Tab-separated table of C-alpha atoms in Angstrom:
chain	number	residue	atom	x	y	z
C	1177	MET	CA	75.840	13.089	38.359
C	1178	ILE	CA	74.032	12.751	41.728
C	1179	LYS	CA	72.045	9.889	40.264
C	1180	ILE	CA	74.899	8.183	39.295
C	1181	ALA	CA	76.264	8.263	42.999
C	1182	ILE	CA	73.358	7.514	44.357
C	1183	ALA	CA	72.264	4.585	42.475
C	1184	LEU	CA	75.935	2.907	42.508
C	1185	GLY	CA	75.551	3.055	46.420
C	1186	VAL	CA	72.440	1.873	46.406
C	1187	LEU	CA	73.175	-0.797	44.319
C	1188	LEU	CA	76.492	-2.020	46.169
C	1189	THR	CA	74.702	-1.986	48.922
C	1190	ALA	CA	72.006	-3.855	47.993
C	1191	VAL	CA	74.880	-6.778	46.515
C	1192	ALA	CA	76.444	-7.015	49.856
C	1193	TYR	CA	73.196	-7.093	51.727
C	1194	THR	CA	72.032	-9.704	49.089
C	1195	VAL	CA	74.502	-12.013	50.268
C	1196	TRP	CA	74.130	-11.386	54.153
C	1197	LEU	CA	69.822	-12.428	52.958
C	1198	GLU	CA	70.866	-15.016	51.265
C	1199	ARG	CA	72.767	-16.913	53.807
C	1200	LYS	CA	70.880	-15.992	56.124
C	1201	VAL	CA	67.511	-17.357	54.117
C	1202	VAL	CA	69.787	-20.332	53.412
C	1203	GLY	CA	70.909	-21.271	56.579
C	1204	HIS	CA	67.558	-20.732	58.201
C	1205	ILE	CA	65.915	-23.571	55.006
C	1206	GLN	CA	68.705	-26.108	55.911
C	1207	ASN	CA	67.833	-25.687	59.812
C	1208	ARG	CA	70.459	-23.379	61.102
C	1209	TRP	CA	70.873	-19.567	61.958
C	1210	GLY	CA	72.922	-17.657	59.440
C	1211	PRO	CA	75.455	-15.127	60.294
C	1212	THR	CA	74.715	-13.678	63.986
C	1213	ARG	CA	78.316	-12.676	65.522
C	1214	VAL	CA	79.387	-9.449	63.512
C	1215	GLY	CA	76.113	-6.653	64.692
C	1216	PRO	CA	72.379	-7.408	65.491
C	1217	PHE	CA	71.843	-10.484	63.238
C	1218	GLY	CA	74.689	-10.506	61.632
C	1219	LEU	CA	73.796	-7.323	60.243
C	1220	LEU	CA	77.796	-6.420	59.666
C	1221	GLN	CA	78.717	-9.095	58.252
C	1222	PRO	CA	78.892	-8.498	55.008
C	1223	LEU	CA	80.909	-4.932	55.842
C	1224	ALA	CA	83.433	-7.539	57.963
C	1225	ASP	CA	83.238	-9.519	54.615
C	1226	GLY	CA	84.427	-6.529	52.352
C	1227	VAL	CA	87.319	-5.442	54.782
C	1228	LYS	CA	88.361	-9.111	54.731
C	1229	PHE	CA	88.532	-9.366	51.066
C	1230	ILE	CA	90.701	-6.066	50.742
C	1231	PHE	CA	93.217	-7.394	53.102
C	1232	LYS	CA	93.428	-10.911	51.976
C	1233	GLU	CA	96.839	-11.302	49.813
C	1234	ASP	CA	95.869	-10.799	46.273
C	1235	LEU	CA	97.563	-14.401	44.784
C	1236	ILE	CA	98.496	-14.229	40.905
C	1237	PRO	CA	99.081	-18.109	40.018
C	1238	PRO	CA	102.149	-18.237	38.039
C	1239	HIS	CA	101.037	-20.234	35.326
C	1240	VAL	CA	97.764	-17.654	34.284
C	1241	TYR	CA	97.508	-15.845	31.294
C	1242	LYS	CA	98.321	-12.174	32.752
C	1243	PRO	CA	96.508	-9.646	31.183
C	1244	LEU	CA	93.433	-11.409	30.575
C	1245	PHE	CA	93.375	-13.037	34.002
C	1246	ILE	CA	93.357	-9.360	35.967
C	1247	ALA	CA	90.760	-8.000	33.111
C	1248	ALA	CA	87.986	-10.665	33.502
C	1249	PRO	CA	87.163	-10.380	36.938
C	1250	MET	CA	86.792	-6.326	36.055
C	1251	ILE	CA	84.774	-6.876	33.081
C	1252	ALA	CA	82.534	-9.046	34.737
C	1253	LEU	CA	81.924	-5.833	37.372
C	1254	ILE	CA	81.672	-3.432	34.889
C	1255	PHE	CA	79.000	-5.076	32.781
C	1256	ALA	CA	76.934	-5.879	36.203
C	1257	LEU	CA	77.100	-2.602	37.379
C	1258	THR	CA	76.409	-0.751	34.415
C	1259	SER	CA	73.718	-2.092	32.801
C	1260	ILE	CA	71.408	-1.360	36.309
C	1261	SER	CA	71.772	2.741	35.284
C	1262	LEU	CA	68.978	1.790	32.781
C	1263	ILE	CA	66.888	0.674	35.181
C	1264	PRO	CA	63.757	3.038	35.944
C	1265	VAL	CA	62.655	2.676	39.807
C	1266	GLY	CA	60.103	4.617	39.822
C	1267	ASN	CA	57.992	7.443	38.200
C	1268	TRP	CA	58.693	11.448	38.271
C	1269	ILE	CA	60.023	13.249	41.559
C	1270	THR	CA	60.421	16.778	42.325
C	1271	VAL	CA	63.324	17.449	45.225
C	1272	PHE	CA	63.830	20.837	46.128
C	1273	GLY	CA	62.549	21.858	42.643
C	1274	ILE	CA	64.322	19.705	40.733
C	1275	HIS	CA	61.491	17.303	38.716
C	1276	THR	CA	63.516	14.338	37.492
C	1277	PRO	CA	63.205	10.900	36.766
C	1278	LEU	CA	64.237	8.004	38.794
C	1279	GLU	CA	67.025	6.247	36.168
C	1280	ILE	CA	69.905	7.653	35.495
C	1281	VAL	CA	68.919	7.865	31.557
C	1282	ASP	CA	66.451	7.244	29.852
C	1283	VAL	CA	66.525	5.622	26.364
C	1284	ASN	CA	63.705	4.764	24.064
C	1285	ILE	CA	65.516	1.319	23.428
C	1286	GLY	CA	66.168	0.822	27.235
C	1287	LEU	CA	65.528	-2.725	27.588
C	1288	LEU	CA	68.016	-3.999	24.354
C	1289	VAL	CA	70.215	-1.977	25.495
C	1290	VAL	CA	70.520	-4.059	28.971
C	1291	LEU	CA	70.138	-7.215	26.925
C	1292	GLY	CA	73.035	-6.206	25.364
C	1293	ILE	CA	74.614	-5.184	28.112
C	1294	THR	CA	74.380	-8.430	30.177
C	1295	SER	CA	74.995	-10.404	26.847
C	1296	LEU	CA	78.687	-8.505	27.448
C	1297	GLY	CA	78.977	-10.087	30.826
C	1298	VAL	CA	79.559	-13.477	29.380
C	1299	TYR	CA	83.430	-12.505	28.295
C	1300	GLY	CA	84.382	-12.054	32.341
C	1301	VAL	CA	83.712	-15.587	33.310
C	1302	ALA	CA	84.827	-17.561	29.461
C	1303	LEU	CA	88.004	-15.033	29.687
C	1304	ALA	CA	88.745	-15.873	33.417
C	1305	GLY	CA	87.547	-19.587	33.280
C	1306	TRP	CA	90.786	-19.896	29.876
C	1307	SER	CA	93.393	-17.009	31.728
C	1308	SER	CA	93.376	-18.943	34.540
C	1309	ASN	CA	94.987	-22.333	32.441
C	1310	SER	CA	93.929	-24.690	35.455
C	1311	LYS	CA	91.407	-27.518	33.959
C	1312	TYR	CA	88.401	-26.620	36.416
C	1313	SER	CA	88.217	-23.213	35.270
C	1314	LEU	CA	88.485	-23.828	31.221
C	1315	LEU	CA	85.727	-26.537	32.080
C	1316	GLY	CA	83.500	-23.601	33.909
C	1317	GLY	CA	84.242	-21.685	31.816
C	1318	LEU	CA	83.520	-22.855	28.817
C	1319	ARG	CA	80.082	-24.346	30.519
C	1320	ALA	CA	79.486	-20.755	31.074
C	1321	SER	CA	79.966	-19.577	27.987
C	1322	ALA	CA	78.348	-22.315	26.013
C	1323	GLN	CA	75.272	-21.739	28.929
C	1324	MET	CA	74.898	-18.216	28.885
C	1325	VAL	CA	74.744	-17.714	24.584
C	1326	SER	CA	72.179	-21.283	24.871
C	1327	TYR	CA	69.553	-19.369	27.930
C	1328	GLU	CA	70.055	-15.907	25.523
C	1329	ILE	CA	67.683	-17.377	23.258
C	1330	SER	CA	64.963	-18.353	24.994
C	1331	LEU	CA	65.605	-15.273	27.691
C	1332	GLY	CA	65.266	-13.009	24.600
C	1333	LEU	CA	61.805	-14.771	23.061
C	1334	SER	CA	60.128	-14.578	26.397
C	1335	LEU	CA	60.776	-10.989	26.177
C	1336	VAL	CA	59.341	-10.371	22.754
C	1337	GLY	CA	55.747	-11.201	24.471
C	1338	VAL	CA	56.143	-8.526	26.708
C	1339	LEU	CA	57.277	-5.909	24.397
C	1340	ILE	CA	54.354	-6.757	21.791
C	1341	MET	CA	51.836	-5.950	23.653
C	1342	ALA	CA	53.558	-2.956	25.535
C	1343	GLY	CA	54.406	-1.644	21.934
C	1344	SER	CA	57.674	-0.532	22.816
C	1345	PHE	CA	61.499	-1.025	23.595
C	1346	SER	CA	61.375	1.922	26.605
C	1347	LEU	CA	61.158	-0.091	29.827
C	1348	ARG	CA	59.078	3.114	31.349
C	1349	ASP	CA	56.804	2.610	28.781
C	1350	ILE	CA	56.511	-0.784	28.968
C	1351	VAL	CA	55.638	-0.230	32.828
C	1352	ASP	CA	52.850	2.627	32.109
C	1353	ALA	CA	51.466	0.011	30.037
C	1354	GLN	CA	50.494	-2.197	32.971
C	1355	GLY	CA	49.215	0.335	35.219
C	1356	GLY	CA	45.082	-0.139	36.339
C	1357	THR	CA	43.336	-3.194	37.563
C	1358	PHE	CA	40.669	-6.100	36.039
C	1359	TRP	CA	37.788	-6.281	37.581
C	1360	GLY	CA	38.941	-3.510	40.243
C	1361	PHE	CA	41.382	-6.001	41.726
C	1362	ILE	CA	43.181	-7.861	39.861
C	1363	PRO	CA	46.299	-5.727	38.597
C	1364	ARG	CA	46.788	-5.033	35.381
C	1365	TRP	CA	50.548	-6.366	35.331
C	1366	ASN	CA	51.558	-8.666	32.814
C	1367	ILE	CA	51.928	-11.451	34.360
C	1368	PHE	CA	48.092	-11.551	35.122
C	1369	HIS	CA	47.784	-10.966	31.641
C	1370	GLY	CA	48.745	-13.385	29.753
C	1371	GLN	CA	52.278	-13.383	29.563
C	1372	PHE	CA	52.440	-16.462	32.658
C	1373	VAL	CA	54.293	-18.453	30.541
C	1374	ALA	CA	56.769	-15.968	29.189
C	1375	PHE	CA	57.166	-14.893	33.152
C	1376	PHE	CA	57.967	-18.285	33.455
C	1377	ILE	CA	59.994	-18.898	31.033
C	1378	TYR	CA	62.369	-15.334	32.257
C	1379	LEU	CA	62.460	-17.275	35.525
C	1380	MET	CA	64.713	-20.459	34.269
C	1381	ALA	CA	66.449	-18.164	31.772
C	1382	ALA	CA	67.568	-15.861	34.338
C	1383	TYR	CA	68.867	-18.638	36.613
C	1384	ALA	CA	71.000	-19.920	34.353
C	1385	GLU	CA	72.604	-16.533	32.990
C	1386	THR	CA	73.351	-15.615	36.525
C	1387	ASN	CA	74.759	-19.138	37.174
C	1388	ARG	CA	72.544	-19.576	40.147
C	1389	ILE	CA	71.252	-23.291	40.886
C	1390	PRO	CA	69.606	-25.325	39.630
C	1391	PHE	CA	72.117	-24.009	36.913
C	1392	ASP	CA	75.372	-23.343	38.724
C	1393	LEU	CA	77.187	-25.700	36.982
C	1394	PRO	CA	79.959	-23.435	35.019
C	1395	GLU	CA	80.779	-23.462	39.726
C	1396	ALA	CA	79.666	-26.975	40.257
C	1397	GLU	CA	81.660	-27.180	43.417
C	1398	THR	CA	81.181	-30.852	43.737
C	1399	GLU	CA	83.287	-31.323	40.531
C	1400	LEU	CA	84.869	-28.079	39.707
C	1401	VAL	CA	86.527	-27.132	43.049
C	1402	ALA	CA	84.610	-23.365	42.383
C	1403	GLY	CA	84.559	-23.778	38.932
C	1404	TYR	CA	85.476	-20.383	36.633
C	1405	HIS	CA	86.608	-18.040	39.868
C	1406	THR	CA	88.806	-21.561	40.689
C	1407	GLU	CA	91.979	-19.491	40.821
C	1408	TYR	CA	91.264	-16.143	41.754
C	1409	SER	CA	92.085	-14.760	45.653
C	1410	ALA	CA	90.807	-11.662	48.021
C	1411	MET	CA	89.615	-8.566	45.789
C	1412	LYS	CA	89.526	-10.137	42.210
C	1413	PHE	CA	87.202	-13.360	43.537
C	1414	ALA	CA	85.246	-10.161	45.223
C	1415	MET	CA	84.743	-8.782	42.026
C	1416	PHE	CA	83.391	-12.420	40.619
C	1417	PHE	CA	80.871	-11.998	43.318
C	1418	MET	CA	79.466	-8.872	43.138
C	1419	ALA	CA	79.337	-9.392	39.857
C	1420	GLU	CA	77.088	-12.367	40.420
C	1421	TYR	CA	75.095	-10.686	42.751
C	1422	ALA	CA	74.797	-7.876	40.682
C	1423	ASN	CA	73.238	-9.330	37.962
C	1424	MET	CA	71.270	-11.334	40.431
C	1425	ILE	CA	69.585	-7.971	41.112
C	1426	THR	CA	69.366	-6.854	37.354
C	1427	VAL	CA	67.436	-9.821	36.555
C	1428	ALA	CA	65.536	-9.330	39.583
C	1429	CYS	CA	64.808	-5.298	38.428
C	1430	LEU	CA	63.944	-6.614	34.556
C	1431	ALA	CA	61.884	-9.161	35.916
C	1432	THR	CA	59.727	-6.500	38.146
C	1433	LEU	CA	59.451	-4.161	35.370
C	1434	LEU	CA	58.122	-6.503	32.509
C	1435	PHE	CA	56.128	-8.982	34.407
C	1436	LEU	CA	55.495	-7.723	37.506
C	1437	GLY	CA	54.500	-4.267	36.864
C	1438	GLY	CA	57.056	-2.097	37.730
C	1439	TRP	CA	56.473	0.484	41.019
C	1440	HIS	CA	52.797	-0.084	40.785
C	1441	GLY	CA	50.849	-0.942	43.493
C	1442	PRO	CA	48.165	0.665	46.001
C	1443	LEU	CA	48.302	4.400	46.556
C	1444	PHE	CA	47.162	6.018	49.480
C	1445	GLY	CA	48.187	8.508	52.391
C	1446	PRO	CA	49.669	11.801	52.236
C	1447	PRO	CA	51.146	12.933	48.958
C	1448	VAL	CA	54.737	12.517	50.715
C	1449	LEU	CA	54.042	8.891	51.310
C	1450	GLN	CA	52.453	8.387	47.545
C	1451	ALA	CA	55.517	10.019	46.026
C	1452	ILE	CA	57.913	7.061	48.427
C	1453	LEU	CA	55.288	4.348	47.596
C	1454	PRO	CA	55.850	3.755	44.209
C	1455	VAL	CA	59.534	3.337	44.606
C	1456	PHE	CA	58.815	0.865	47.644
C	1457	TRP	CA	56.922	-1.227	45.725
C	1458	PHE	CA	58.940	-1.343	43.124
C	1459	VAL	CA	61.907	-2.456	45.946
C	1460	ALA	CA	58.915	-5.013	47.400
C	1461	LYS	CA	59.243	-6.706	44.471
C	1462	ILE	CA	62.747	-7.159	43.689
C	1463	PHE	CA	62.745	-8.234	47.294
C	1464	ALA	CA	60.441	-11.194	46.120
C	1465	PHE	CA	62.369	-11.962	43.275
C	1466	LEU	CA	65.227	-12.697	44.981
C	1467	PHE	CA	63.609	-13.953	47.853
C	1468	LEU	CA	62.258	-16.964	45.501
C	1469	TYR	CA	66.072	-17.294	43.820
C	1470	ILE	CA	67.371	-17.737	47.281
C	1471	TRP	CA	63.960	-20.065	48.294
C	1472	VAL	CA	65.091	-21.888	44.940
C	1473	ARG	CA	68.807	-22.282	46.122
C	1474	GLY	CA	67.870	-24.266	49.072
C	1475	THR	CA	65.484	-26.500	47.748
C	1476	LEU	CA	67.097	-27.852	44.394
C	1477	PRO	CA	69.425	-29.908	43.162
C	1478	ARG	CA	71.980	-28.876	40.642
C	1479	PHE	CA	71.101	-30.252	37.199
C	1480	ARG	CA	73.145	-32.534	35.548
C	1481	TYR	CA	74.943	-30.337	31.811
C	1482	ASP	CA	73.572	-32.847	29.157
C	1483	GLN	CA	69.765	-32.167	31.454
C	1484	LEU	CA	69.959	-27.951	30.913
C	1485	MET	CA	70.950	-28.286	27.424
C	1486	ALA	CA	67.965	-30.684	26.997
C	1487	PHE	CA	66.072	-28.364	29.049
C	1488	GLY	CA	67.269	-25.086	26.736
C	1489	TRP	CA	66.968	-26.308	23.656
C	1490	LYS	CA	64.137	-28.689	23.828
C	1491	PHE	CA	61.778	-27.558	26.103
C	1492	LEU	CA	62.148	-23.805	26.604
C	1493	LEU	CA	62.774	-22.661	23.069
C	1494	PRO	CA	60.313	-24.119	21.653
C	1495	LEU	CA	57.889	-23.068	24.792
C	1496	ALA	CA	58.810	-19.316	24.441
C	1497	ILE	CA	58.447	-19.806	20.420
C	1498	ALA	CA	54.753	-21.219	21.031
C	1499	ASN	CA	54.423	-18.060	23.505
C	1500	LEU	CA	55.448	-15.444	21.047
C	1501	VAL	CA	53.338	-17.197	18.815
C	1502	ILE	CA	49.812	-17.192	20.471
C	1503	THR	CA	50.594	-13.846	21.838
C	1504	ALA	CA	51.325	-12.067	18.383
C	1505	LEU	CA	48.272	-13.537	17.483
C	1506	VAL	CA	45.772	-12.652	20.331
C	1507	VAL	CA	47.471	-8.561	19.689
C	1508	ALA	CA	46.987	-9.093	15.977
C	1509	LEU	CA	43.236	-10.272	16.043
C	1510	SER	CA	42.313	-7.981	18.843
C	1511	ALA	CA	43.694	-5.178	17.086
H	1381	MET	CA	81.978	19.325	18.310
H	1382	LEU	CA	81.698	16.994	20.599
H	1383	HIS	CA	79.835	14.867	17.723
H	1384	LEU	CA	82.703	14.570	15.558
H	1385	LEU	CA	85.346	13.893	18.547
H	1386	VAL	CA	83.550	11.181	19.414
H	1387	PHE	CA	83.385	9.935	16.057
H	1388	SER	CA	86.948	9.818	15.290
H	1389	VAL	CA	88.221	8.263	18.737
H	1390	PHE	CA	85.968	5.346	17.936
H	1391	GLY	CA	86.481	5.331	14.864
H	1392	LEU	CA	90.285	5.191	15.357
H	1393	VAL	CA	89.854	2.694	18.163
H	1394	CYS	CA	87.909	0.453	15.524
H	1395	VAL	CA	91.188	0.477	13.458
H	1396	ALA	CA	93.817	-0.005	15.725
H	1397	GLY	CA	90.922	-3.357	16.722
H	1398	ALA	CA	91.335	-4.322	13.500
H	1399	VAL	CA	94.696	-3.799	12.672
H	1400	ASN	CA	95.380	-5.417	16.825
H	1401	LEU	CA	93.517	-8.368	15.251
H	1402	LEU	CA	96.213	-9.064	12.779
H	1403	VAL	CA	98.699	-8.386	14.540
H	1404	GLN	CA	98.280	-10.655	17.680
H	1405	ARG	CA	99.668	-14.087	17.485
H	1406	HIS	CA	97.500	-15.791	19.865
H	1407	PRO	CA	93.625	-16.145	18.699
H	1408	ILE	CA	92.205	-15.367	21.699
H	1409	ASN	CA	93.955	-12.284	21.617
H	1410	SER	CA	92.469	-11.474	18.286
H	1411	ALA	CA	89.163	-12.991	19.040
H	1412	LEU	CA	88.684	-9.961	21.998
H	1413	SER	CA	90.075	-7.246	18.984
H	1414	LEU	CA	87.217	-8.297	17.116
H	1415	VAL	CA	85.071	-7.818	19.998
H	1416	VAL	CA	86.648	-4.068	20.432
H	1417	VAL	CA	85.913	-3.233	16.599
H	1418	MET	CA	82.181	-4.630	16.712
H	1419	GLY	CA	81.605	-3.086	20.383
H	1420	SER	CA	83.674	0.552	18.145
H	1421	LEU	CA	81.333	-0.070	15.272
H	1422	ALA	CA	77.784	-0.519	17.480
H	1423	VAL	CA	79.253	3.446	19.364
H	1424	GLU	CA	79.334	4.728	15.419
H	1425	TYR	CA	75.993	3.755	14.841
H	1426	LEU	CA	74.564	4.941	17.637
H	1427	LEU	CA	76.141	8.305	17.072
H	1428	LEU	CA	74.647	8.195	13.410
H	1429	GLY	CA	71.412	7.802	15.407
H	1430	ALA	CA	71.255	4.393	13.935
H	1431	GLU	CA	70.781	3.201	18.267
H	1432	PHE	CA	67.840	-0.029	16.997
H	1433	VAL	CA	71.247	-1.000	14.759
H	1434	ALA	CA	73.863	-0.731	17.563
H	1435	ALA	CA	71.821	-2.406	20.169
H	1436	VAL	CA	71.545	-5.751	17.662
H	1437	GLN	CA	75.223	-4.811	16.609
H	1438	VAL	CA	76.128	-5.764	20.798
H	1439	ILE	CA	73.576	-8.045	21.612
H	1440	VAL	CA	73.970	-10.665	18.001
H	1441	TYR	CA	77.738	-9.731	17.109
H	1442	ALA	CA	79.826	-8.648	20.524
H	1443	GLY	CA	77.012	-10.607	23.407
H	1444	ALA	CA	76.649	-13.663	20.817
H	1445	ILE	CA	78.716	-14.279	17.730
H	1446	MET	CA	82.199	-13.341	19.094
H	1447	VAL	CA	81.016	-15.467	22.470
H	1448	LEU	CA	81.251	-18.326	19.832
H	1449	PHE	CA	84.676	-17.433	18.769
H	1450	VAL	CA	86.104	-17.742	21.782
H	1451	PHE	CA	84.106	-20.489	23.053
H	1452	VAL	CA	85.388	-22.452	20.014
H	1453	ILE	CA	88.692	-21.132	21.034
H	1454	MET	CA	89.100	-22.586	24.844
H	1455	LEU	CA	87.525	-26.156	23.381
H	1456	LEU	CA	90.304	-26.012	21.223
H	1457	ASN	CA	93.049	-24.671	23.146
H	1458	ALA	CA	94.486	-23.114	20.238
H	1459	GLY	CA	97.552	-22.074	20.857
H	1460	VAL	CA	100.392	-19.947	20.158
H	1461	GLU	CA	100.782	-19.067	16.531
H	1462	ASP	CA	103.863	-19.791	14.602
H	1463	ARG	CA	105.001	-16.516	12.490
H	1464	SER	CA	105.968	-16.864	8.967
H	1465	LYS	CA	107.486	-14.907	7.038
H	1466	GLY	CA	104.149	-14.073	4.813
H	1467	SER	CA	104.457	-15.375	1.018
H	1468	ARG	CA	105.813	-12.892	-1.819
H	1469	VAL	CA	102.468	-13.171	-3.738
H	1470	ALA	CA	100.748	-11.230	-0.984
H	1471	MET	CA	103.432	-8.447	-1.034
H	1472	LEU	CA	102.867	-8.269	-4.459
H	1473	PHE	CA	99.551	-7.956	-5.732
H	1474	GLY	CA	98.421	-7.873	-2.046
H	1475	VAL	CA	99.771	-4.156	-1.051
H	1476	PRO	CA	98.773	-2.585	-4.610
H	1477	GLY	CA	95.556	-4.380	-4.708
H	1478	VAL	CA	94.993	-2.996	-1.007
H	1479	LEU	CA	95.579	0.710	-2.778
H	1480	ILE	CA	93.800	-0.133	-5.621
H	1481	GLY	CA	90.889	-1.161	-3.767
H	1482	SER	CA	91.164	1.879	-0.730
H	1483	VAL	CA	90.976	4.608	-3.679
H	1484	LEU	CA	88.789	3.201	-5.494
H	1485	VAL	CA	86.142	3.443	-2.100
H	1486	ALA	CA	87.111	7.044	-1.398
H	1487	TRP	CA	86.878	7.864	-5.421
H	1488	VAL	CA	83.190	6.863	-4.818
H	1489	LEU	CA	82.060	8.116	-1.683
H	1490	VAL	CA	83.851	11.513	-2.635
H	1491	ALA	CA	83.612	12.013	-6.355
H	1492	ARG	CA	80.288	9.933	-7.337
H	1493	SER	CA	77.258	12.487	-7.336
H	1494	GLY	CA	74.514	10.704	-5.720
H	1495	THR	CA	75.961	10.135	-2.336
H	1496	GLY	CA	75.931	13.011	-0.178
H	1497	ASN	CA	75.726	14.261	3.562
H	1498	VAL	CA	73.085	12.866	5.289
H	1499	ALA	CA	71.944	14.816	8.670
H	1500	VAL	CA	72.543	12.236	11.709
H	1501	GLY	CA	69.288	10.358	12.109
H	1502	ALA	CA	67.245	11.730	8.532
H	1503	LEU	CA	67.735	7.669	7.904
H	1504	PRO	CA	65.582	5.008	9.677
H	1505	GLY	CA	66.620	4.806	12.733
H	1506	PRO	CA	63.517	3.590	15.667
H	1507	PRO	CA	62.228	0.216	15.891
H	1508	LYS	CA	59.258	0.911	14.462
H	1509	VAL	CA	60.339	1.790	11.249
H	1510	ILE	CA	63.042	-0.711	11.283
H	1511	GLY	CA	60.508	-3.890	11.701
H	1512	TRP	CA	57.948	-1.453	9.343
H	1513	LEU	CA	60.638	-1.840	6.450
H	1514	LEU	CA	61.555	-5.457	7.015
H	1515	PHE	CA	57.866	-7.003	7.439
H	1516	HIS	CA	56.505	-4.380	4.304
H	1517	ASP	CA	58.786	-2.784	1.787
H	1518	PHE	CA	61.391	-5.607	1.952
H	1519	LEU	CA	59.385	-8.683	3.394
H	1520	LEU	CA	60.786	-10.663	-0.056
H	1521	PRO	CA	64.502	-10.290	1.000
H	1522	PHE	CA	63.590	-11.313	4.511
H	1523	GLU	CA	62.274	-14.491	4.528
H	1524	VAL	CA	64.726	-15.820	1.269
H	1525	THR	CA	67.209	-14.694	3.803
H	1526	SER	CA	65.469	-16.679	7.170
H	1527	VAL	CA	64.839	-19.719	4.590
H	1528	LEU	CA	69.048	-19.612	3.985
H	1529	VAL	CA	69.908	-18.819	7.648
H	1530	LEU	CA	67.546	-22.234	8.316
H	1531	ILE	CA	68.725	-24.492	4.971
H	1532	ALA	CA	72.934	-23.204	7.481
H	1533	ILE	CA	70.996	-24.786	10.251
H	1534	MET	CA	70.127	-27.800	8.987
H	1535	GLY	CA	73.356	-28.366	7.236
H	1536	ALA	CA	75.384	-27.705	10.818
H	1537	VAL	CA	72.733	-30.637	12.182
H	1538	VAL	CA	73.398	-33.066	9.324
H	1539	LEU	CA	77.044	-32.432	9.831
H	1540	ALA	CA	77.261	-32.297	13.049
H	1541	ASN	CA	75.179	-36.331	13.488
H	1542	HIS	CA	77.334	-37.822	11.275
H	1543	PRO	CA	76.011	-42.108	10.998
H	1544	GLY	CA	78.398	-43.389	14.387
H	1545	SER	CA	77.628	-40.108	16.816
H	1546	ALA	CA	74.257	-40.860	16.458
H	1547	GLN	CA	74.628	-44.527	18.049
H	1548	GLN	CA	76.815	-43.864	20.121
H	1549	ARG	CA	74.173	-40.962	21.134
H	1550	SER	CA	71.013	-43.683	21.709
H	1551	THR	CA	73.186	-45.678	24.045
H	1552	GLN	CA	74.337	-43.573	26.292
H	1553	PRO	CA	70.901	-43.151	28.509
H	1554	ASP	CA	71.019	-46.592	29.239
H	1555	LYS	CA	74.216	-47.201	30.203
H	1556	ARG	CA	73.987	-44.378	32.961
H	1557	GLU	CA	71.193	-45.825	34.638
H	1558	GLY	CA	72.688	-49.346	34.642
């Protein structure tokens, strides 16, 4: 129970501050300051935004299909927050005599469950688009569902190579398989261990799965106003927002666990520091991944929809299959 | 005890979802009921110790196939169905047919020897065992199924790509550039 509370608190704070980070970094990329008014460096901005969202009038347009209109943001947020419960953030620790793993539940098919839960998140977006009963929303919802189903295939196939090398679905086993170094200085992370192409595919598919630039067609502001959440206001809009950022963090966690060696990193210093360092490395890698996300957002323009589909089906999917076949061959021949 | 309770609750949810699927008049509500059916079936698999099948059930059925169902309903913008009075033939033959069918299933499950109780987790469940079964003991059926799926995909491509639209597609990029 304590772990659930801690995980939820940390995740929601992380979501709020990812928004802050994004506004700040994109601001600097575009030669602006980003938020500066509320607190030092605008650090209290997320709090102010949260209060604002809660006190805004929650407007439900008269033409919507009410049950699904209300349920959609909840669906999106629930699945986004649930998937994080399976992410291990570090090795076993002992706090006040209790020896516990740093995650809420450890299941031996952890990766599949995470994929399953995140694949359900698309209902939130699709139903929001449909139930709003507006053209912009419907187009956004349609694009989102088509895009997510298409890119999920590449995403899944890019992970199979990692699974073959680790021989397990358990996220903990996958991280454990990446311990140690090559020649003493290059870490044995999967990204340096023949899975660079898989990492690239994962990165692209992850951008598409989380509806981020350059694949943010479902909410393309220039064509669709705000896409699937055009008709939403106040806390319901905030729920979609939180779901999107929570999904980004989940994707970053998975990338860290599967490709970047999880909590492995140089350990030094006294025992207390050694206990904290793995979590620090894990968080640092997630931060780097999120920074890359924001950097890409500040740099790349949006794709056209047919380009998006052609890229997914004609480039990423064959590449993912080729990577899978080669990985399987190498593993089979070296075994 | 708790195990049985959870199992029965999700069994009921599953049946309720299936009934709701038929009762609802709007296609999207029916599709969502089917998602509920798939999800509760996945929980039942999980409770029976088949965690891999449960995860695959969620990923494939609830996460992909049903999304496509919802997508098609959204795309066609299907409205509320008209309620018909129902045909007399269906009433005459359907109700006895369902009764006979369920009695038959119950009889096979209860009375026939050879179908007994199996302890939870006694049958193959972990992904490694399932992989071994698929690629060793059942290799031929597995490959035949994949060829079948391939044929279905090719059929879909042929159906979607009738001559008129192919010509249209080849001229499209030029138009956009010009």
